[in-house]
XYZ file of N, CA, C and O in Angstrom:
860
model
N 219.883 -53.327 191.208
C 219.106 -52.334 190.449
C 217.635 -52.572 190.700
O 217.144 -53.674 190.536
N 216.900 -51.565 191.107
C 215.484 -51.694 191.371
C 214.671 -50.997 190.288
O 215.131 -50.053 189.666
N 213.480 -51.482 190.072
C 212.596 -50.892 189.077
C 211.630 -49.939 189.767
O 211.011 -50.297 190.760
N 211.498 -48.725 189.254
C 210.586 -47.766 189.862
C 209.161 -48.300 189.821
O 208.741 -48.911 188.850
N 208.425 -48.049 190.869
C 207.069 -48.557 190.980
C 206.052 -47.476 190.600
O 205.915 -46.477 191.278
N 205.405 -47.705 189.482
C 204.261 -46.881 189.093
C 203.146 -47.871 188.782
O 203.197 -48.574 187.777
N 202.176 -47.940 189.632
C 201.193 -49.022 189.553
C 200.501 -49.101 188.198
O 200.149 -50.173 187.720
N 200.323 -47.948 187.551
C 199.626 -47.950 186.265
C 200.441 -48.639 185.175
O 199.909 -48.993 184.117
N 201.756 -48.846 185.412
C 202.602 -49.500 184.409
C 202.484 -51.018 184.430
O 202.922 -51.688 183.499
N 201.906 -51.562 185.490
C 201.880 -53.009 185.678
C 200.450 -53.526 185.593
O 199.565 -53.054 186.281
N 200.235 -54.528 184.728
C 198.890 -55.058 184.506
C 198.909 -56.581 184.625
O 199.874 -57.240 184.222
N 197.838 -57.110 185.150
C 197.713 -58.568 185.224
C 197.703 -59.141 183.806
O 197.026 -58.635 182.918
N 198.482 -60.196 183.569
C 198.587 -60.802 182.246
C 199.658 -60.177 181.368
O 199.899 -60.637 180.250
N 200.316 -59.127 181.867
C 201.344 -58.421 181.109
C 202.641 -59.235 181.051
O 203.033 -59.902 182.006
N 203.328 -59.184 179.898
C 204.634 -59.823 179.776
C 205.710 -58.904 180.345
O 205.767 -57.722 180.004
N 206.523 -59.453 181.234
C 207.624 -58.697 181.815
C 208.907 -59.512 181.639
O 208.864 -60.661 181.186
N 210.045 -58.918 181.990
C 211.333 -59.566 181.742
C 212.147 -59.592 183.030
O 212.387 -58.544 183.646
N 212.524 -60.803 183.419
C 213.300 -60.992 184.642
C 214.765 -61.209 184.281
O 215.093 -62.030 183.429
N 215.614 -60.472 184.939
C 217.050 -60.556 184.699
C 217.694 -61.354 185.817
O 217.584 -60.998 186.997
N 218.341 -62.445 185.438
C 219.054 -63.250 186.433
C 220.237 -62.460 186.983
O 220.999 -61.876 186.224
N 220.392 -62.458 188.297
C 221.541 -61.814 188.924
C 222.116 -62.774 189.953
O 221.537 -63.815 190.244
N 223.260 -62.414 190.502
C 223.834 -63.244 191.538
C 224.869 -64.222 191.020
O 225.298 -64.172 189.866
N 225.265 -65.129 191.890
C 226.365 -66.048 191.625
C 226.145 -66.863 190.353
O 225.115 -67.492 190.170
N 227.148 -66.834 189.477
C 227.119 -67.641 188.265
C 226.397 -67.021 187.094
O 226.623 -67.409 185.947
N 225.555 -66.032 187.344
C 224.757 -65.459 186.257
C 225.611 -64.689 185.256
O 225.279 -64.616 184.068
N 226.722 -64.118 185.732
C 227.553 -63.316 184.829
C 228.279 -64.162 183.788
O 228.849 -63.637 182.836
N 228.264 -65.482 183.957
C 228.899 -66.361 182.986
C 227.980 -66.681 181.812
O 228.414 -67.240 180.805
N 226.701 -66.345 181.949
C 225.730 -66.620 180.892
C 225.743 -65.512 179.849
O 226.078 -64.368 180.138
N 225.372 -65.862 178.622
C 225.194 -64.848 177.586
C 224.035 -63.933 177.978
O 223.071 -64.387 178.628
N 224.108 -62.642 177.596
C 223.051 -61.697 177.979
C 221.631 -62.197 177.694
O 220.741 -62.076 178.540
N 221.434 -62.771 176.507
C 220.095 -63.232 176.134
C 219.600 -64.339 177.067
O 218.407 -64.457 177.336
N 220.524 -65.173 177.545
C 220.134 -66.291 178.399
C 219.891 -65.867 179.843
O 219.375 -66.632 180.638
N 220.297 -64.653 180.174
C 220.066 -64.146 181.534
C 218.694 -63.517 181.686
O 218.272 -63.199 182.787
N 218.017 -63.315 180.544
C 216.713 -62.653 180.576
C 215.608 -63.668 180.298
O 215.649 -64.399 179.311
N 214.614 -63.710 181.196
C 213.530 -64.683 181.104
C 212.195 -63.947 181.032
O 211.953 -63.012 181.793
N 211.355 -64.369 180.108
C 210.017 -63.780 180.020
C 209.124 -64.332 181.126
O 209.200 -65.511 181.464
N 208.305 -63.480 181.666
C 207.338 -63.902 182.673
C 206.018 -63.188 182.465
O 205.943 -62.223 181.685
N 204.992 -63.653 183.125
C 203.667 -63.043 183.022
C 203.238 -62.566 184.407
O 203.309 -63.317 185.390
N 202.809 -61.319 184.476
C 202.316 -60.785 185.746
C 201.048 -61.544 186.140
O 200.084 -61.592 185.373
N 201.075 -62.121 187.319
C 199.934 -62.920 187.774
C 199.104 -62.188 188.813
O 197.879 -62.237 188.800
N 199.784 -61.516 189.727
C 199.076 -60.815 190.795
C 199.734 -59.479 191.073
O 200.967 -59.384 191.103
N 198.916 -58.460 191.272
C 199.427 -57.148 191.694
C 198.729 -56.778 192.986
O 197.514 -56.585 193.027
N 199.488 -56.730 194.063
C 198.925 -56.360 195.355
C 199.299 -54.947 195.720
O 199.934 -54.230 194.946
N 198.934 -54.552 196.914
C 199.245 -53.192 197.348
C 200.752 -52.980 197.472
O 201.267 -51.916 197.138
N 201.438 -54.011 197.965
C 202.877 -53.857 198.169
C 203.673 -55.011 197.558
O 204.792 -55.289 197.963
N 203.120 -55.678 196.570
C 203.874 -56.773 195.949
C 203.367 -57.049 194.545
O 202.291 -56.604 194.138
N 204.148 -57.820 193.813
C 203.753 -58.289 192.496
C 204.301 -59.710 192.351
O 205.415 -59.996 192.787
N 203.520 -60.621 191.793
C 203.999 -61.974 191.520
C 204.016 -62.190 190.016
O 203.131 -61.737 189.287
N 205.046 -62.900 189.582
C 205.238 -63.170 188.167
C 205.354 -64.673 187.970
O 206.074 -65.353 188.715
N 204.621 -65.182 186.984
C 204.678 -66.597 186.650
C 205.773 -66.826 185.615
O 205.766 -66.220 184.542
N 206.732 -67.710 185.977
C 207.865 -68.007 185.092
C 208.061 -69.517 185.056
O 208.398 -70.128 186.073
N 207.825 -70.109 183.879
C 208.027 -71.559 183.734
C 207.342 -72.353 184.844
O 207.942 -73.200 185.504
N 206.064 -72.064 185.057
C 205.234 -72.761 186.053
C 205.656 -72.470 187.490
O 205.157 -73.100 188.422
N 206.569 -71.514 187.672
C 206.953 -71.095 189.013
C 206.519 -69.655 189.230
O 206.239 -68.927 188.279
N 206.446 -69.262 190.481
C 206.059 -67.888 190.814
C 207.230 -67.177 191.472
O 207.872 -67.706 192.365
N 207.496 -66.005 190.974
C 208.535 -65.151 191.558
C 207.845 -63.908 192.105
O 207.053 -63.271 191.419
N 208.134 -63.593 193.342
C 207.451 -62.477 193.997
C 208.423 -61.336 194.274
O 209.539 -61.551 194.742
N 207.969 -60.135 193.961
C 208.724 -58.929 194.256
C 207.881 -58.075 195.182
O 206.659 -58.004 195.023
N 208.536 -57.426 196.141
C 207.802 -56.594 197.088
C 208.076 -55.112 196.863
O 209.170 -54.722 196.463
N 207.063 -54.325 197.159
C 207.181 -52.875 197.101
C 207.848 -52.408 198.384
O 207.444 -52.773 199.477
N 208.910 -51.614 198.246
C 209.642 -51.104 199.400
C 208.904 -49.888 199.956
O 208.945 -48.801 199.393
N 208.213 -50.091 201.069
C 207.406 -49.010 201.634
C 208.255 -47.871 202.177
O 207.788 -46.731 202.280
N 209.502 -48.146 202.514
C 210.360 -47.089 203.057
C 210.680 -46.045 201.998
O 210.647 -44.848 202.252
N 210.972 -46.492 200.788
C 211.262 -45.556 199.699
C 210.000 -45.132 198.964
O 209.980 -44.110 198.288
N 208.971 -45.947 199.056
C 207.665 -45.670 198.458
C 207.717 -45.518 196.938
O 206.871 -44.848 196.353
N 208.681 -46.147 196.287
C 208.712 -45.985 194.837
C 209.312 -47.151 194.063
O 209.294 -47.135 192.842
N 209.825 -48.164 194.714
C 210.497 -49.204 193.944
C 210.063 -50.603 194.356
O 209.636 -50.837 195.475
N 210.185 -51.538 193.399
C 210.047 -52.944 193.696
C 211.379 -53.471 194.181
O 212.422 -53.089 193.670
N 211.319 -54.329 195.143
C 212.524 -54.961 195.630
C 212.293 -56.462 195.614
O 211.216 -56.929 195.959
N 213.306 -57.187 195.217
C 213.146 -58.632 195.110
C 212.745 -59.244 196.447
O 213.317 -58.936 197.484
N 211.745 -60.088 196.429
C 211.360 -60.864 197.607
C 211.920 -62.259 197.381
O 211.411 -63.033 196.585
N 213.027 -62.573 198.033
C 213.875 -63.681 197.617
C 213.534 -64.991 198.303
O 213.620 -65.109 199.510
N 213.133 -65.985 197.511
C 212.967 -67.347 197.993
C 214.033 -68.228 197.350
O 213.756 -69.276 196.796
N 215.283 -67.772 197.396
C 216.353 -68.532 196.765
C 216.554 -68.177 195.309
O 217.496 -68.619 194.674
N 215.661 -67.370 194.752
C 215.803 -66.922 193.372
C 216.479 -65.559 193.370
O 216.356 -64.809 194.318
N 217.129 -65.243 192.286
C 217.767 -63.941 192.179
C 217.410 -63.324 190.839
O 217.959 -63.698 189.802
N 216.479 -62.393 190.866
C 216.010 -61.740 189.647
C 215.801 -60.255 189.890
O 215.567 -59.812 191.013
N 215.892 -59.497 188.805
C 215.402 -58.123 188.778
C 214.306 -58.073 187.719
O 214.346 -58.850 186.766
N 213.376 -57.171 187.869
C 212.221 -57.143 186.975
C 212.219 -55.869 186.129
O 212.491 -54.775 186.639
N 211.928 -56.032 184.827
C 211.898 -54.905 183.896
C 210.686 -55.023 182.984
O 210.227 -56.122 182.679
N 210.207 -53.882 182.530
C 209.029 -53.861 181.660
C 209.355 -54.277 180.236
O 208.489 -54.773 179.520
N 210.603 -54.057 179.805
C 210.990 -54.420 178.433
C 212.311 -55.178 178.448
O 213.134 -55.008 179.358
N 212.506 -55.979 177.418
C 213.759 -56.718 177.281
C 214.907 -55.753 177.020
O 216.034 -55.964 177.487
N 214.624 -54.693 176.269
C 215.650 -53.701 175.943
C 216.203 -53.045 177.211
O 217.405 -52.782 177.314
N 215.308 -52.781 178.165
C 215.741 -52.158 179.422
C 216.690 -53.078 180.183
O 217.702 -52.636 180.731
N 216.374 -54.370 180.203
C 217.231 -55.339 180.891
C 218.591 -55.446 180.205
O 219.637 -55.492 180.866
N 218.599 -55.487 178.871
C 219.852 -55.567 178.127
C 220.696 -54.314 178.327
O 221.928 -54.383 178.424
N 220.036 -53.170 178.394
C 220.740 -51.909 178.597
C 221.445 -51.896 179.950
O 222.584 -51.419 180.069
N 220.783 -52.435 180.968
C 221.387 -52.523 182.294
C 222.636 -53.398 182.254
O 223.671 -53.079 182.832
N 222.548 -54.525 181.546
C 223.694 -55.422 181.435
C 224.884 -54.734 180.762
O 226.029 -54.890 181.183
N 224.610 -53.961 179.701
C 225.678 -53.253 178.997
C 226.349 -52.231 179.910
O 227.582 -52.119 179.945
N 225.530 -51.484 180.654
C 226.079 -50.459 181.544
C 226.931 -51.091 182.639
O 227.989 -50.581 182.992
N 226.467 -52.209 183.159
C 227.235 -52.868 184.219
C 228.554 -53.419 183.703
O 229.558 -53.420 184.406
N 228.546 -53.890 182.455
C 229.777 -54.395 181.862
C 230.794 -53.272 181.734
O 231.987 -53.446 182.033
N 230.330 -52.101 181.281
C 231.211 -50.941 181.155
C 231.748 -50.537 182.525
O 232.935 -50.269 182.700
N 230.862 -50.506 183.522
C 231.271 -50.127 184.869
C 232.320 -51.081 185.422
O 233.291 -50.660 186.060
N 232.145 -52.368 185.177
C 233.105 -53.357 185.670
C 234.479 -53.164 185.036
O 235.508 -53.273 185.702
N 234.487 -52.874 183.721
C 235.764 -52.617 183.039
C 236.441 -51.371 183.613
O 237.650 -51.359 183.860
N 235.636 -50.329 183.819
C 236.190 -49.094 184.361
C 236.693 -49.296 185.786
O 237.716 -48.734 186.182
N 235.973 -50.101 186.545
C 236.388 -50.374 187.918
C 237.756 -51.074 187.921
O 238.635 -50.771 188.724
N 237.930 -52.030 187.004
C 239.206 -52.737 186.913
C 240.323 -51.791 186.466
O 241.449 -51.862 186.966
N 239.997 -50.901 185.513
C 240.992 -49.923 185.063
C 241.421 -49.024 186.221
O 242.606 -48.678 186.360
N 240.448 -48.632 187.037
C 240.752 -47.773 188.184
C 241.661 -48.498 189.167
O 242.601 -47.911 189.711
N 241.396 -49.784 189.392
C 242.234 -50.559 190.314
C 243.672 -50.617 189.803
O 244.625 -50.481 190.567
N 243.815 -50.837 188.476
C 245.151 -50.927 187.886
C 245.893 -49.606 188.049
O 247.062 -49.567 188.451
N 245.203 -48.512 187.741
C 245.844 -47.208 187.859
C 246.219 -46.893 189.308
O 247.279 -46.343 189.588
N 245.324 -47.263 190.234
C 245.549 -46.925 191.632
C 246.670 -47.744 192.265
O 247.218 -47.355 193.289
N 246.982 -48.876 191.687
C 248.061 -49.693 192.237
C 249.411 -49.330 191.628
O 250.433 -49.862 192.044
N 249.419 -48.439 190.658
C 250.680 -47.989 190.058
C 251.284 -46.876 190.908
O 250.623 -46.302 191.770
N 252.522 -46.596 190.664
C 253.190 -45.499 191.349
C 252.602 -44.185 190.840
O 252.801 -43.814 189.691
N 251.881 -43.487 191.703
C 251.165 -42.290 191.261
C 252.101 -41.129 190.914
O 251.664 -40.153 190.318
N 253.356 -41.225 191.302
C 254.276 -40.151 190.926
C 254.516 -40.139 189.425
O 255.004 -39.161 188.876
N 254.165 -41.241 188.733
C 254.352 -41.316 187.285
C 253.137 -40.832 186.504
O 253.149 -40.826 185.282
N 252.078 -40.465 187.210
C 250.858 -40.037 186.513
C 251.040 -38.646 185.927
O 251.321 -37.696 186.650
N 250.871 -38.519 184.612
C 250.901 -37.198 184.009
C 249.479 -36.641 183.995
O 248.537 -37.265 184.475
N 249.321 -35.451 183.426
C 248.011 -34.798 183.448
C 246.922 -35.607 182.786
O 245.813 -35.709 183.307
N 247.229 -36.221 181.638
C 246.216 -36.973 180.904
C 245.796 -38.223 181.667
O 244.618 -38.566 181.733
N 246.781 -38.932 182.240
C 246.454 -40.131 183.002
C 245.668 -39.783 184.258
O 244.767 -40.511 184.672
N 246.015 -38.660 184.876
C 245.297 -38.237 186.073
C 243.853 -37.892 185.731
O 242.933 -38.240 186.461
N 243.662 -37.225 184.604
C 242.314 -36.882 184.165
C 241.514 -38.149 183.871
O 240.323 -38.239 184.211
N 242.166 -39.138 183.252
C 241.507 -40.413 182.980
C 241.091 -41.073 184.289
O 239.965 -41.584 184.414
N 241.975 -41.066 185.264
C 241.667 -41.679 186.550
C 240.495 -40.980 187.223
O 239.593 -41.623 187.758
N 240.481 -39.659 187.161
C 239.377 -38.908 187.754
C 238.057 -39.254 187.069
O 237.025 -39.434 187.722
N 238.091 -39.367 185.737
C 236.875 -39.703 184.998
C 236.378 -41.098 185.349
O 235.177 -41.331 185.488
N 237.313 -42.039 185.463
C 236.947 -43.406 185.823
C 236.295 -43.429 187.202
O 235.246 -44.037 187.409
N 236.930 -42.753 188.143
C 236.396 -42.752 189.505
C 235.032 -42.069 189.562
O 234.119 -42.543 190.227
N 234.893 -40.950 188.847
C 233.599 -40.268 188.815
C 232.513 -41.193 188.286
O 231.419 -41.282 188.839
N 232.832 -41.905 187.193
C 231.855 -42.791 186.559
C 231.436 -43.904 187.507
O 230.259 -44.197 187.692
N 232.444 -44.533 188.117
C 232.163 -45.676 188.988
C 231.445 -45.244 190.259
O 230.457 -45.846 190.669
N 231.923 -44.183 190.880
C 231.385 -43.791 192.178
C 229.960 -43.272 192.081
O 229.149 -43.482 192.989
N 229.624 -42.621 190.983
C 228.272 -42.104 190.829
C 227.252 -43.214 190.623
O 226.072 -43.017 190.820
N 227.709 -44.387 190.213
C 226.802 -45.489 189.897
C 226.941 -46.665 190.858
O 226.581 -47.779 190.553
N 227.503 -46.416 192.010
C 227.654 -47.494 192.980
C 227.615 -46.895 194.378
O 227.514 -45.695 194.563
N 227.690 -47.764 195.357
C 227.727 -47.307 196.740
C 229.158 -47.128 197.232
O 229.402 -46.948 198.413
N 230.115 -47.218 196.292
C 231.519 -47.097 196.658
C 231.844 -45.663 197.025
O 231.333 -44.719 196.450
N 232.703 -45.514 197.996
C 233.148 -44.194 198.418
C 234.611 -44.019 198.039
O 235.386 -44.971 198.089
N 234.993 -42.807 197.635
C 236.372 -42.566 197.220
C 237.354 -42.935 198.318
O 238.426 -43.480 198.067
N 236.988 -42.684 199.578
C 237.886 -43.019 200.686
C 238.072 -44.528 200.807
O 239.138 -45.003 201.212
N 237.031 -45.291 200.460
C 237.148 -46.754 200.495
C 238.173 -47.232 199.479
O 238.989 -48.111 199.761
N 238.115 -46.660 198.267
C 239.052 -47.047 197.225
C 240.477 -46.671 197.620
O 241.405 -47.466 197.514
N 240.650 -45.454 198.116
C 241.985 -45.015 198.495
C 242.539 -45.859 199.636
O 243.710 -46.234 199.635
N 241.694 -46.178 200.618
C 242.144 -46.966 201.762
C 242.541 -48.371 201.350
O 243.488 -48.950 201.888
N 241.807 -48.931 200.381
C 242.047 -50.311 199.997
C 243.274 -50.469 199.112
O 244.013 -51.454 199.227
N 243.521 -49.512 198.232
C 244.536 -49.716 197.205
C 245.799 -48.884 197.370
O 246.795 -49.151 196.709
N 245.775 -47.862 198.202
C 246.941 -46.984 198.274
C 247.620 -47.022 199.635
O 246.974 -47.135 200.664
N 248.936 -46.898 199.600
C 249.689 -46.728 200.839
C 249.517 -45.282 201.296
O 248.991 -44.438 200.562
N 250.009 -44.979 202.497
C 249.900 -43.608 203.010
C 250.607 -42.633 202.079
O 250.099 -41.555 201.773
N 251.820 -43.013 201.618
C 252.590 -42.135 200.744
C 251.856 -41.889 199.425
O 251.835 -40.775 198.904
N 251.242 -42.952 198.878
C 250.531 -42.811 197.610
C 249.269 -41.967 197.776
O 248.911 -41.180 196.898
N 248.604 -42.107 198.918
C 247.429 -41.271 199.186
C 247.827 -39.800 199.180
O 247.110 -38.949 198.644
N 248.975 -39.499 199.792
C 249.443 -38.122 199.860
C 249.759 -37.584 198.473
O 249.392 -36.459 198.122
N 250.419 -38.416 197.652
C 250.744 -38.012 196.281
C 249.468 -37.770 195.489
O 249.328 -36.776 194.770
N 248.508 -38.710 195.625
C 247.246 -38.600 194.903
C 246.513 -37.321 195.300
O 246.032 -36.565 194.452
N 246.444 -37.067 196.599
C 245.767 -35.863 197.094
C 246.401 -34.603 196.531
O 245.718 -33.687 196.059
N 247.733 -34.543 196.550
C 248.419 -33.338 196.079
C 248.269 -33.144 194.568
O 248.194 -32.015 194.080
N 248.214 -34.249 193.821
C 248.030 -34.134 192.371
C 246.630 -33.602 192.044
O 246.462 -32.770 191.153
N 245.624 -34.100 192.757
C 244.265 -33.587 192.553
C 244.189 -32.122 192.951
O 243.597 -31.290 192.258
N 244.796 -31.781 194.080
C 244.830 -30.406 194.566
C 245.513 -29.502 193.542
O 245.034 -28.402 193.254
N 246.617 -29.978 192.976
C 247.366 -29.177 192.005
C 246.537 -28.842 190.782
O 246.675 -27.756 190.197
N 245.653 -29.769 190.366
C 244.803 -29.500 189.204
C 243.901 -28.287 189.462
O 243.679 -27.465 188.580
N 243.392 -28.177 190.679
C 242.537 -27.036 191.031
C 243.361 -25.752 191.118
O 242.910 -24.676 190.700
N 244.572 -25.862 191.666
C 245.440 -24.683 191.776
C 245.825 -24.177 190.383
O 245.879 -22.967 190.144
N 246.065 -25.080 189.445
C 246.388 -24.684 188.065
C 245.262 -23.837 187.473
O 245.501 -22.832 186.806
N 244.030 -24.283 187.701
C 242.879 -23.530 187.185
C 242.836 -22.131 187.787
O 242.547 -21.148 187.093
N 243.141 -22.045 189.092
C 243.131 -20.743 189.762
C 244.254 -19.849 189.241
O 244.072 -18.634 189.076
N 245.419 -20.427 188.994
C 246.546 -19.644 188.468
C 246.204 -19.084 187.093
O 246.482 -17.913 186.791
N 245.594 -19.906 186.249
C 245.217 -19.447 184.912
C 244.191 -18.326 185.008
O 244.291 -17.313 184.298
N 243.224 -18.477 185.896
C 242.205 -17.425 186.095
C 242.861 -16.131 186.593
O 242.548 -15.035 186.120
N 243.770 -16.287 187.564
C 244.468 -15.117 188.123
C 245.264 -14.397 187.035
O 245.217 -13.165 186.928
N 245.986 -15.160 186.215
C 246.801 -14.568 185.152
C 245.929 -13.823 184.140
O 246.288 -12.732 183.676
N 244.781 -14.409 183.809
C 243.878 -13.753 182.856
C 243.318 -12.456 183.438
O 243.238 -11.433 182.745
N 242.938 -12.486 184.721
C 242.385 -11.287 185.360
C 243.418 -10.176 185.500
O 243.093 -8.990 185.432
N 244.686 -10.595 185.716
C 245.766 -9.615 185.895
C 246.466 -9.284 184.583
O 247.440 -8.533 184.566
N 245.966 -9.882 183.489
C 246.546 -9.672 182.156
C 248.036 -10.038 182.135
O 248.872 -9.304 181.593
N 248.351 -11.200 182.748
C 249.728 -11.686 182.787
C 249.933 -12.768 181.739
O 249.084 -13.633 181.576
N 251.042 -12.687 181.057
C 251.389 -13.763 180.134
C 252.053 -14.879 180.930
O 252.989 -14.626 181.694
N 251.574 -16.084 180.752
C 252.102 -17.196 181.537
C 252.128 -18.455 180.677
O 251.189 -18.714 179.906
N 253.192 -19.202 180.780
C 253.317 -20.423 179.987
C 252.743 -21.609 180.765
O 252.544 -21.545 181.991
N 252.495 -22.688 180.053
C 251.985 -23.889 180.705
C 252.992 -24.425 181.715
O 252.615 -24.911 182.790
N 254.283 -24.317 181.368
C 255.326 -24.780 182.290
C 255.312 -23.976 183.581
O 255.450 -24.525 184.686
N 255.124 -22.664 183.468
C 255.075 -21.802 184.663
C 253.852 -22.118 185.511
O 253.915 -22.095 186.751
N 252.731 -22.416 184.863
C 251.520 -22.806 185.603
C 251.764 -24.091 186.372
O 251.461 -24.187 187.573
N 252.316 -25.081 185.685
C 252.557 -26.382 186.316
C 253.540 -26.262 187.476
O 253.322 -26.841 188.552
N 254.626 -25.522 187.264
C 255.642 -25.365 188.316
C 255.084 -24.624 189.526
O 255.341 -25.012 190.672
N 254.329 -23.578 189.281
C 253.777 -22.781 190.379
C 252.796 -23.607 191.206
O 252.816 -23.566 192.446
N 251.951 -24.362 190.528
C 250.976 -25.199 191.237
C 251.676 -26.285 192.033
O 251.306 -26.580 193.175
N 252.707 -26.875 191.436
C 253.421 -27.970 192.091
C 254.090 -27.514 193.378
O 253.974 -28.176 194.422
N 254.803 -26.393 193.322
C 255.490 -25.930 194.528
C 254.498 -25.468 195.590
O 254.744 -25.621 196.793
N 253.355 -24.937 195.158
C 252.353 -24.490 196.137
C 251.812 -25.670 196.938
O 251.779 -25.634 198.174
N 251.362 -26.726 196.250
C 250.749 -27.863 196.957
C 251.786 -28.645 197.759
O 251.415 -29.452 198.632
N 253.062 -28.400 197.473
C 254.105 -29.072 198.241
C 254.684 -28.176 199.338
O 255.760 -28.441 199.867
N 253.949 -27.101 199.661
C 254.281 -26.332 200.860
C 254.976 -25.010 200.675
O 255.332 -24.358 201.663
N 255.170 -24.560 199.431
C 255.837 -23.279 199.200
C 254.818 -22.147 199.217
O 254.395 -21.647 198.185
N 254.428 -21.722 200.404
C 253.540 -20.564 200.512
C 253.746 -19.915 201.875
O 254.218 -20.535 202.827
N 253.371 -18.659 201.952
C 253.518 -17.868 203.171
C 252.146 -17.763 203.842
O 251.206 -17.203 203.271
N 252.052 -18.299 205.056
C 250.763 -18.299 205.770
C 250.283 -16.891 206.111
O 249.096 -16.700 206.419
N 251.185 -15.901 206.075
C 250.799 -14.525 206.390
C 250.212 -13.796 205.184
O 249.737 -12.665 205.308
N 250.284 -14.448 204.026
C 249.752 -13.846 202.806
C 248.472 -14.555 202.388
O 248.218 -15.695 202.774
N 247.687 -13.880 201.571
C 246.461 -14.501 201.056
C 246.812 -15.547 200.003
O 247.937 -15.586 199.492
N 245.833 -16.374 199.692
C 246.012 -17.408 198.669
C 246.461 -16.789 197.355
O 247.421 -17.250 196.725
N 245.792 -15.711 196.922
C 246.089 -15.096 195.639
C 247.443 -14.390 195.651
O 248.150 -14.374 194.634
N 247.824 -13.818 196.801
C 249.150 -13.191 196.899
C 250.246 -14.243 196.767
O 251.279 -14.001 196.123
N 250.022 -15.410 197.369
C 250.988 -16.499 197.249
C 251.125 -16.957 195.799
O 252.242 -17.188 195.311
N 249.996 -17.089 195.125
C 250.049 -17.504 193.725
C 250.803 -16.491 192.884
O 251.611 -16.856 192.017
N 250.552 -15.208 193.149
C 251.237 -14.155 192.394
C 252.742 -14.234 192.606
O 253.533 -14.145 191.650
N 253.165 -14.429 193.848
C 254.602 -14.514 194.141
C 255.240 -15.717 193.464
O 256.361 -15.634 192.946
N 254.543 -16.845 193.465
C 255.089 -18.044 192.830
C 255.204 -17.886 191.319
O 256.153 -18.363 190.705
N 254.225 -17.218 190.745
C 254.278 -16.948 189.312
C 255.494 -16.095 188.974
O 256.239 -16.363 188.024
N 255.695 -15.042 189.784
C 256.831 -14.151 189.558
C 258.160 -14.875 189.731
O 259.109 -14.681 188.971
N 258.239 -15.738 190.738
C 259.473 -16.506 190.974
C 259.781 -17.384 189.768
O 260.942 -17.494 189.333
N 258.751 -18.055 189.238
C 258.948 -18.941 188.105
C 259.375 -18.160 186.867
O 260.189 -18.649 186.072
N 258.824 -16.964 186.698
C 259.199 -16.153 185.546
C 260.673 -15.734 185.654
O 261.415 -15.729 184.670
N 261.098 -15.380 186.872
C 262.491 -14.979 187.055
C 263.447 -16.141 186.819
O 264.498 -15.977 186.222
N 263.050 -17.332 187.289
C 263.906 -18.498 187.117
C 264.045 -18.890 185.648
O 265.074 -19.409 185.215
N 262.964 -18.640 184.872
C 262.995 -19.001 183.440
C 263.681 -17.928 182.592
O 263.856 -18.131 181.402
């Protein structure tokens, strides 16, 4: 996590808060991971902080032109203007780690057993984690799922979108349709029951009619 660089926010003699990161730091209590320091020097592309008679230096990343990046001499810290900001980061990371573990557990289960609610939970977990990390959905799928499970997962996600389209189609056509008919129609569609010579909406209409006749 980097701190945005706005030079007017940083003053010589100012109290700042360094958050310990890296190996072993996660075993410490949140309060013990945060250390007060005093800004000693502000340069064009760096800042030094005095901490317990030692100096910790952070450099301005000229490529992004907006953030401080740790200049590491064996120390591992992030810098924040307030203690509350550092604590807030720790809380968010704790939540993310729990969600990441939940996602791993769900992804290692047999996805054919996932119902709508569990699938929605999985999507929410993945959205939360992926938006706040450099992780890519394909990386997660490649690491945790077999080929068969990837296919099941893909079709279940696809079916959720098809269900929405079926409901929209039924409303536009003033058709009465049950939740069971929506689910069945979407399921057979994503599993290959469609005519390539017909449009997407024509296929959905035919599947809806078939399900109504069967019921």
